[in-house]
Amino acid sequence: MQLKKGIDKMQLIQGTGKLHEECGVFGIYNNDSHDVARLTYYSLYALQHRGQESAGIAVNNGNTILYHKDMGLVPEVFNEVVINYLKGDIAIGHVRYSTTGESFRENAQPMVIKCRGGQIALAHNGNLVNAAEIRNRLEEEGAIFQSTNDSEVILNLISRYWISSSTIEEAIQKMMKDVRGSYSLVLLMPGVLIGVRDPFGIRPLCIGKLDNSYIIASESCALDVIGAEFIRDVEPGEIVLIDKNGLKSVKTGNGGKTSLCIFEFIYFARPDSTIDGASVHISRYEAGRLLAREHPVDADLVIAAPDSGVTAAMGFSAESGIPYGQGLLKNRYVGRTFIQPDQGQREIGVMLKFNPMKSVIRGKRLVMIDDSIVRSTTSRRIIQMLKNAGAKEVHMRVSSPPVKYPCYFGVDIPSRKQLVASAYSVEEIREMIGADSLGYLSLEGLLKTPLGAKCGFCSACFDGKYPMEIPADAGKFSCG
Ligand code: AMP
């Protein structure tokens, strides 16, 4: 096959396939006798899928914010001594995987600052597209930045506007007028917990309650783990303030257009979460059912790329009547830390991670379901493995459309150069990954799958229609 449109086929094939998750945020205002740091720790565990690079918790203790953050997974960053140190009445937490910001300790969150208005801690999920422009302006005025992430730009703006505002919500509203992009925020100040969702509602954020205590979290699964009740989603453009008087909502107006990231339903969010009225599990199941209708195939067994393709595979099986089986076993202990210095080791890495169940697949015509093809590395390797293990045919079905455009809002969908579908046709991709046939879910079908959703969606990674203008230097600073 010819190289074309500047895409390096070897780059696609040899890409590590290492794609990064984004961030998860959590906050709790205690009105009972809960150990807020411990509850935050448990909930961050439930949000770990949203970021595995660093974790942190900040608490309000009297009028002082205590915090601990470091590189690593939640259980690596915290232990009993640290949790016991973090005593307080309000807590916020964060898990992070950078999208474009470098991965070092200074970028771990929550970020904690002291300003004229007092101390503030911030945890951010999302990505500002005009962070570079604002940062340049602030630096010209003498501002100092300690990290390379855009969340510090948000804090800087809030602290400046707070000087000339009568309330913190007024300062936040002024900040919201300056920044563009995606942001679901939790902020902690002595006596107050604040949640903010950007006007487009690109990243999820919800409100829960545990006894009399309020919670704000990226996903509802973080409420379930501590036995809290889901109250509602934070609305796009809404600021929620929780203090001793209860919950106050400030609606800043969003112009009516909402753009929740459709990739939350495809890949990011946990299937047991509900976002803006739609169950992630049902959405993935529905995607599998529609895929079976759009791209039927004569086969013996439906299997999934674990774990990302499992729910859609179950839907495909139900709709097609082809039985579902476990064709690949995933070793859960091979994680993000596996070092892959060269191609040979990477191949071993995939074999360590996935192993075909020979007794299940030998001699069979398989339908292999995954939620997405980005660079195509994963599907190519899995199909090769299945064929080596004796599969007669492998028909690849993907429960989302071809990913053709990069994401500027916090999902690590790389530049167009690395996106296989931005340069190759479906037939060419089929040939590259060695599948007997290949079918993607249509965008029209996909957008129907979050059943009951009360919002619009951003599907720019598929159609290039971004909900806002993207400056040339977007993504230079990023929280993830
Ligand atoms: P690729 O090998 O580059 O085609 O990546 C596709 C695989 O990565 C699929 O199994 C997806 O479930 C998974 N995936 C898709 N998007 C992401 C992402 N942003 N971060 C991590 N994994 C992803």
Short mmCIF file of N, CA and C in Angstrom, two decimals, residues 141-266:
data_model
loop_
_atom_site.label_atom_id
_atom_site.label_comp_id
_atom_site.label_asym_id
_atom_site.label_seq_id
_atom_site.Cartn_x
_atom_site.Cartn_y
_atom_site.Cartn_z
N GLU A 141 1.91 40.67 32.24
CA GLU A 141 1.54 41.55 33.37
C GLU A 141 2.28 41.17 34.64
N GLY A 142 3.19 40.18 34.54
CA GLY A 142 4.03 39.84 35.69
C GLY A 142 3.62 38.59 36.45
N ALA A 143 2.62 37.86 35.96
CA ALA A 143 2.19 36.65 36.68
C ALA A 143 3.26 35.57 36.60
N ILE A 144 3.31 34.75 37.63
CA ILE A 144 4.27 33.64 37.68
C ILE A 144 3.48 32.34 37.64
N PHE A 145 3.95 31.38 36.84
CA PHE A 145 3.29 30.08 36.79
C PHE A 145 4.26 28.99 37.24
N GLN A 146 3.75 28.03 37.99
CA GLN A 146 4.63 26.97 38.48
C GLN A 146 4.48 25.67 37.71
N SER A 147 3.41 25.56 36.93
CA SER A 147 3.18 24.30 36.23
C SER A 147 2.99 24.60 34.75
N THR A 148 2.81 23.53 33.98
CA THR A 148 2.53 23.75 32.55
C THR A 148 1.07 23.43 32.27
N ASN A 149 0.24 23.42 33.31
CA ASN A 149 -1.14 23.07 32.98
C ASN A 149 -2.12 24.24 33.07
N ASP A 150 -3.16 24.09 32.29
CA ASP A 150 -4.10 25.20 32.10
C ASP A 150 -4.94 25.50 33.34
N SER A 151 -4.97 24.58 34.29
CA SER A 151 -5.75 24.81 35.50
C SER A 151 -5.19 25.99 36.28
N GLU A 152 -3.89 26.19 36.17
CA GLU A 152 -3.27 27.31 36.89
C GLU A 152 -3.74 28.65 36.30
N VAL A 153 -4.06 28.63 35.01
CA VAL A 153 -4.60 29.84 34.37
C VAL A 153 -5.95 30.17 35.00
N ILE A 154 -6.76 29.14 35.24
CA ILE A 154 -8.08 29.35 35.86
C ILE A 154 -7.91 29.95 37.25
N LEU A 155 -7.00 29.38 38.03
CA LEU A 155 -6.78 29.88 39.40
C LEU A 155 -6.29 31.32 39.39
N ASN A 156 -5.38 31.60 38.48
CA ASN A 156 -4.83 32.94 38.37
C ASN A 156 -5.93 33.96 38.08
N LEU A 157 -6.81 33.61 37.15
CA LEU A 157 -7.90 34.52 36.80
C LEU A 157 -8.85 34.72 37.98
N ILE A 158 -9.19 33.61 38.65
CA ILE A 158 -10.12 33.73 39.79
C ILE A 158 -9.51 34.63 40.86
N SER A 159 -8.22 34.42 41.16
CA SER A 159 -7.61 35.21 42.24
C SER A 159 -7.56 36.69 41.87
N ARG A 160 -7.31 37.00 40.59
CA ARG A 160 -7.29 38.41 40.17
C ARG A 160 -8.68 39.04 40.26
N TYR A 161 -9.66 38.30 39.70
CA TYR A 161 -11.02 38.87 39.67
C TYR A 161 -11.62 38.97 41.07
N TRP A 162 -11.14 38.14 41.97
CA TRP A 162 -11.69 38.15 43.33
C TRP A 162 -11.40 39.51 44.01
N ILE A 163 -10.30 40.11 43.63
CA ILE A 163 -9.93 41.41 44.24
C ILE A 163 -11.02 42.46 43.94
N SER A 164 -11.54 42.41 42.71
CA SER A 164 -12.51 43.43 42.32
C SER A 164 -13.95 42.93 42.39
N SER A 165 -14.18 41.76 43.01
CA SER A 165 -15.55 41.22 43.07
C SER A 165 -16.02 41.17 44.51
N SER A 166 -17.34 41.24 44.68
CA SER A 166 -17.82 41.19 46.06
C SER A 166 -17.98 39.75 46.54
N THR A 167 -18.15 38.81 45.61
CA THR A 167 -18.29 37.40 46.02
C THR A 167 -17.40 36.52 45.14
N ILE A 168 -17.16 35.31 45.63
CA ILE A 168 -16.34 34.37 44.85
C ILE A 168 -17.09 33.96 43.57
N GLU A 169 -18.43 33.84 43.66
CA GLU A 169 -19.14 33.43 42.44
C GLU A 169 -19.04 34.50 41.34
N GLU A 170 -18.95 35.76 41.77
CA GLU A 170 -18.77 36.83 40.78
C GLU A 170 -17.40 36.69 40.10
N ALA A 171 -16.37 36.38 40.90
CA ALA A 171 -15.03 36.19 40.35
C ALA A 171 -15.00 35.00 39.38
N ILE A 172 -15.72 33.93 39.75
CA ILE A 172 -15.75 32.74 38.88
C ILE A 172 -16.47 33.07 37.57
N GLN A 173 -17.54 33.82 37.67
CA GLN A 173 -18.27 34.19 36.44
C GLN A 173 -17.39 35.01 35.51
N LYS A 174 -16.58 35.90 36.09
CA LYS A 174 -15.68 36.70 35.24
C LYS A 174 -14.63 35.79 34.58
N MET A 175 -14.13 34.85 35.35
CA MET A 175 -13.17 33.88 34.79
C MET A 175 -13.82 33.12 33.62
N MET A 176 -15.09 32.73 33.82
CA MET A 176 -15.78 31.95 32.78
C MET A 176 -15.97 32.74 31.49
N LYS A 177 -16.00 34.07 31.61
CA LYS A 177 -16.13 34.89 30.40
C LYS A 177 -14.84 34.89 29.60
N ASP A 178 -13.70 34.72 30.31
CA ASP A 178 -12.39 34.76 29.63
C ASP A 178 -11.99 33.44 28.99
N VAL A 179 -12.28 32.34 29.70
CA VAL A 179 -11.73 31.06 29.23
C VAL A 179 -12.69 30.40 28.24
N ARG A 180 -12.07 29.64 27.31
CA ARG A 180 -12.87 28.85 26.36
C ARG A 180 -12.33 27.43 26.37
N GLY A 181 -13.23 26.47 26.33
CA GLY A 181 -12.79 25.08 26.33
C GLY A 181 -13.67 24.27 27.24
N SER A 182 -13.12 23.14 27.70
CA SER A 182 -13.91 22.27 28.56
C SER A 182 -13.39 22.38 29.98
N TYR A 183 -14.28 22.47 30.95
CA TYR A 183 -13.86 22.45 32.34
C TYR A 183 -15.00 22.01 33.25
N SER A 184 -14.75 20.95 33.96
CA SER A 184 -15.57 20.58 35.10
C SER A 184 -14.65 20.75 36.29
N LEU A 185 -15.03 21.67 37.20
CA LEU A 185 -14.13 22.05 38.29
C LEU A 185 -14.74 21.74 39.64
N VAL A 186 -13.88 21.37 40.60
CA VAL A 186 -14.27 21.48 42.00
C VAL A 186 -13.25 22.38 42.68
N LEU A 187 -13.77 23.33 43.48
CA LEU A 187 -12.90 24.26 44.19
C LEU A 187 -13.21 24.17 45.68
N LEU A 188 -12.16 24.30 46.46
CA LEU A 188 -12.31 24.27 47.90
C LEU A 188 -11.72 25.55 48.48
N MET A 189 -12.51 26.19 49.34
CA MET A 189 -12.01 27.34 50.09
C MET A 189 -12.50 27.14 51.50
N PRO A 190 -11.84 27.74 52.48
CA PRO A 190 -12.33 27.55 53.84
C PRO A 190 -13.84 27.85 53.92
N GLY A 191 -14.60 26.83 54.31
CA GLY A 191 -16.05 27.00 54.49
C GLY A 191 -16.90 26.78 53.25
N VAL A 192 -16.28 26.60 52.08
CA VAL A 192 -17.08 26.47 50.85
C VAL A 192 -16.53 25.39 49.90
N LEU A 193 -17.44 24.63 49.34
CA LEU A 193 -17.11 23.70 48.25
C LEU A 193 -17.85 24.22 47.01
N ILE A 194 -17.14 24.29 45.88
CA ILE A 194 -17.76 24.84 44.67
C ILE A 194 -17.59 23.86 43.50
N GLY A 195 -18.64 23.72 42.71
CA GLY A 195 -18.55 22.94 41.48
C GLY A 195 -18.89 23.84 40.30
N VAL A 196 -18.16 23.70 39.19
CA VAL A 196 -18.42 24.54 38.01
C VAL A 196 -18.36 23.65 36.77
N ARG A 197 -19.32 23.83 35.87
CA ARG A 197 -19.29 23.08 34.60
C ARG A 197 -19.31 24.08 33.45
N ASP A 198 -18.50 23.85 32.46
CA ASP A 198 -18.39 24.83 31.37
C ASP A 198 -19.72 24.97 30.63
N PRO A 199 -19.91 26.10 29.95
CA PRO A 199 -21.22 26.38 29.33
C PRO A 199 -21.66 25.34 28.31
N PHE A 200 -20.73 24.61 27.70
CA PHE A 200 -21.13 23.57 26.76
C PHE A 200 -21.37 22.22 27.45
N GLY A 201 -20.95 22.11 28.70
CA GLY A 201 -21.12 20.84 29.42
C GLY A 201 -20.33 19.72 28.78
N ILE A 202 -19.10 20.02 28.34
CA ILE A 202 -18.34 19.03 27.56
C ILE A 202 -17.93 17.83 28.43
N ARG A 203 -17.51 18.10 29.66
CA ARG A 203 -17.16 17.00 30.58
C ARG A 203 -18.28 16.84 31.61
N PRO A 204 -18.48 15.63 32.09
CA PRO A 204 -19.58 15.43 33.04
C PRO A 204 -19.27 15.97 34.44
N LEU A 205 -20.30 16.24 35.22
CA LEU A 205 -20.16 16.62 36.64
C LEU A 205 -21.53 16.44 37.28
N CYS A 206 -21.55 15.75 38.43
CA CYS A 206 -22.86 15.53 39.06
C CYS A 206 -22.82 15.84 40.55
N ILE A 207 -24.03 15.95 41.12
CA ILE A 207 -24.18 16.27 42.54
C ILE A 207 -24.80 15.06 43.23
N GLY A 208 -24.27 14.75 44.42
CA GLY A 208 -24.84 13.66 45.21
C GLY A 208 -24.99 14.06 46.66
N LYS A 209 -25.58 13.17 47.42
CA LYS A 209 -25.74 13.45 48.84
C LYS A 209 -25.51 12.18 49.65
N LEU A 210 -24.76 12.31 50.71
CA LEU A 210 -24.55 11.20 51.64
C LEU A 210 -25.03 11.70 53.00
N ASP A 211 -26.09 11.14 53.50
CA ASP A 211 -26.76 11.68 54.69
C ASP A 211 -27.05 13.16 54.42
N ASN A 212 -26.47 14.05 55.25
CA ASN A 212 -26.72 15.49 55.01
C ASN A 212 -25.56 16.16 54.28
N SER A 213 -24.60 15.38 53.84
CA SER A 213 -23.39 15.95 53.24
C SER A 213 -23.49 15.96 51.72
N TYR A 214 -23.04 17.07 51.12
CA TYR A 214 -23.11 17.21 49.67
C TYR A 214 -21.82 16.73 49.00
N ILE A 215 -22.01 16.21 47.78
CA ILE A 215 -20.87 15.69 47.01
C ILE A 215 -20.95 16.21 45.58
N ILE A 216 -19.79 16.45 44.99
CA ILE A 216 -19.72 16.79 43.56
C ILE A 216 -18.71 15.82 42.94
N ALA A 217 -19.08 15.19 41.83
CA ALA A 217 -18.16 14.19 41.26
C ALA A 217 -18.26 14.14 39.75
N SER A 218 -17.16 13.72 39.13
CA SER A 218 -17.15 13.56 37.67
C SER A 218 -18.20 12.57 37.19
N GLU A 219 -18.32 11.47 37.91
CA GLU A 219 -19.25 10.41 37.46
C GLU A 219 -20.03 9.86 38.64
N SER A 220 -21.21 9.36 38.34
CA SER A 220 -22.06 8.84 39.41
C SER A 220 -21.48 7.59 40.07
N CYS A 221 -20.57 6.87 39.39
CA CYS A 221 -19.98 5.68 40.01
C CYS A 221 -19.17 6.06 41.26
N ALA A 222 -18.71 7.31 41.34
CA ALA A 222 -17.95 7.76 42.51
C ALA A 222 -18.88 8.00 43.70
N LEU A 223 -20.18 8.17 43.43
CA LEU A 223 -21.16 8.30 44.51
C LEU A 223 -21.53 6.91 45.03
N ASP A 224 -21.74 5.99 44.08
CA ASP A 224 -22.17 4.64 44.46
C ASP A 224 -21.19 3.99 45.44
N VAL A 225 -19.91 4.20 45.19
CA VAL A 225 -18.89 3.48 45.97
C VAL A 225 -18.93 3.85 47.45
N ILE A 226 -19.42 5.05 47.77
CA ILE A 226 -19.50 5.44 49.19
C ILE A 226 -20.95 5.45 49.69
N GLY A 227 -21.84 4.87 48.89
CA GLY A 227 -23.24 4.76 49.32
C GLY A 227 -23.99 6.07 49.25
N ALA A 228 -23.51 7.02 48.44
CA ALA A 228 -24.20 8.31 48.32
C ALA A 228 -25.29 8.22 47.26
N GLU A 229 -26.23 9.13 47.38
CA GLU A 229 -27.38 9.14 46.46
C GLU A 229 -27.12 10.17 45.37
N PHE A 230 -27.46 9.80 44.13
CA PHE A 230 -27.33 10.74 43.01
C PHE A 230 -28.47 11.76 43.10
N ILE A 231 -28.12 13.05 43.05
CA ILE A 231 -29.18 14.08 43.10
C ILE A 231 -29.49 14.58 41.69
N ARG A 232 -28.46 15.10 41.02
CA ARG A 232 -28.67 15.58 39.65
C ARG A 232 -27.32 15.92 39.03
N ASP A 233 -27.33 16.17 37.73
CA ASP A 233 -26.10 16.64 37.07
C ASP A 233 -25.95 18.13 37.30
N VAL A 234 -24.73 18.61 37.35
CA VAL A 234 -24.50 20.05 37.33
C VAL A 234 -24.83 20.49 35.90
N GLU A 235 -25.59 21.55 35.75
CA GLU A 235 -25.98 21.96 34.39
C GLU A 235 -24.83 22.66 33.68
N PRO A 236 -24.79 22.56 32.36
CA PRO A 236 -23.78 23.32 31.62
C PRO A 236 -23.87 24.80 32.00
N GLY A 237 -22.74 25.41 32.31
CA GLY A 237 -22.71 26.83 32.68
C GLY A 237 -23.13 27.12 34.11
N GLU A 238 -23.34 26.07 34.91
CA GLU A 238 -23.79 26.29 36.29
C GLU A 238 -22.63 26.33 37.29
N ILE A 239 -22.77 27.20 38.29
CA ILE A 239 -21.85 27.22 39.42
C ILE A 239 -22.66 26.76 40.63
N VAL A 240 -22.15 25.77 41.35
CA VAL A 240 -22.84 25.26 42.54
C VAL A 240 -21.98 25.58 43.76
N LEU A 241 -22.54 26.28 44.72
CA LEU A 241 -21.78 26.63 45.93
C LEU A 241 -22.41 25.94 47.13
N ILE A 242 -21.59 25.23 47.90
CA ILE A 242 -22.11 24.52 49.06
C ILE A 242 -21.40 25.04 50.31
N ASP A 243 -22.17 25.53 51.27
CA ASP A 243 -21.59 25.99 52.53
C ASP A 243 -22.54 25.64 53.66
N LYS A 244 -22.36 26.25 54.80
CA LYS A 244 -23.17 25.86 55.97
C LYS A 244 -24.67 26.15 55.77
N ASN A 245 -24.98 26.99 54.80
CA ASN A 245 -26.39 27.29 54.53
C ASN A 245 -27.02 26.33 53.51
N GLY A 246 -26.24 25.41 53.00
CA GLY A 246 -26.77 24.46 52.01
C GLY A 246 -26.22 24.72 50.61
N LEU A 247 -27.01 24.34 49.61
CA LEU A 247 -26.53 24.43 48.22
C LEU A 247 -27.16 25.63 47.51
N LYS A 248 -26.31 26.38 46.86
CA LYS A 248 -26.80 27.53 46.09
C LYS A 248 -26.35 27.34 44.63
N SER A 249 -27.26 27.64 43.71
CA SER A 249 -26.90 27.47 42.30
C SER A 249 -26.90 28.82 41.58
N VAL A 250 -25.86 29.03 40.78
CA VAL A 250 -25.80 30.25 39.97
C VAL A 250 -25.74 29.79 38.52
N LYS A 251 -26.75 30.15 37.73
CA LYS A 251 -26.75 29.72 36.33
C LYS A 251 -26.24 30.86 35.47
N THR A 252 -25.16 30.61 34.77
CA THR A 252 -24.54 31.70 34.01
C THR A 252 -25.07 31.77 32.58
N GLY A 253 -25.89 30.80 32.20
CA GLY A 253 -26.44 30.82 30.83
C GLY A 253 -25.44 30.20 29.87
N ASN A 254 -25.96 29.41 28.95
CA ASN A 254 -25.03 28.71 28.05
C ASN A 254 -25.39 28.92 26.59
N GLY A 255 -26.26 29.83 26.31
CA GLY A 255 -26.61 30.09 24.91
C GLY A 255 -27.44 28.97 24.31
N GLY A 256 -27.82 28.01 25.11
CA GLY A 256 -28.72 26.96 24.64
C GLY A 256 -28.06 25.76 23.99
N LYS A 257 -26.78 25.86 23.63
CA LYS A 257 -26.16 24.73 22.92
C LYS A 257 -25.29 23.93 23.89
N THR A 258 -25.58 22.66 24.04
CA THR A 258 -24.72 21.84 24.88
C THR A 258 -24.00 20.81 24.03
N SER A 259 -22.81 20.42 24.48
CA SER A 259 -21.96 19.53 23.68
C SER A 259 -21.21 18.55 24.57
N LEU A 260 -21.94 17.68 25.23
CA LEU A 260 -21.28 16.65 26.04
C LEU A 260 -20.45 15.75 25.12
N CYS A 261 -19.25 15.43 25.55
CA CYS A 261 -18.33 14.61 24.75
C CYS A 261 -18.92 13.21 24.54
N ILE A 262 -19.14 12.84 23.29
CA ILE A 262 -19.75 11.54 23.00
C ILE A 262 -18.79 10.40 23.35
N PHE A 263 -17.48 10.72 23.40
CA PHE A 263 -16.48 9.68 23.74
C PHE A 263 -16.61 9.21 25.18
N GLU A 264 -17.27 10.02 26.04
CA GLU A 264 -17.54 9.56 27.41
C GLU A 264 -18.38 8.28 27.33
N PHE A 265 -19.35 8.27 26.42
CA PHE A 265 -20.23 7.11 26.29
C PHE A 265 -19.54 5.95 25.57
N ILE A 266 -18.65 6.29 24.64
CA ILE A 266 -17.99 5.24 23.86
C ILE A 266 -16.93 4.52 24.69
#
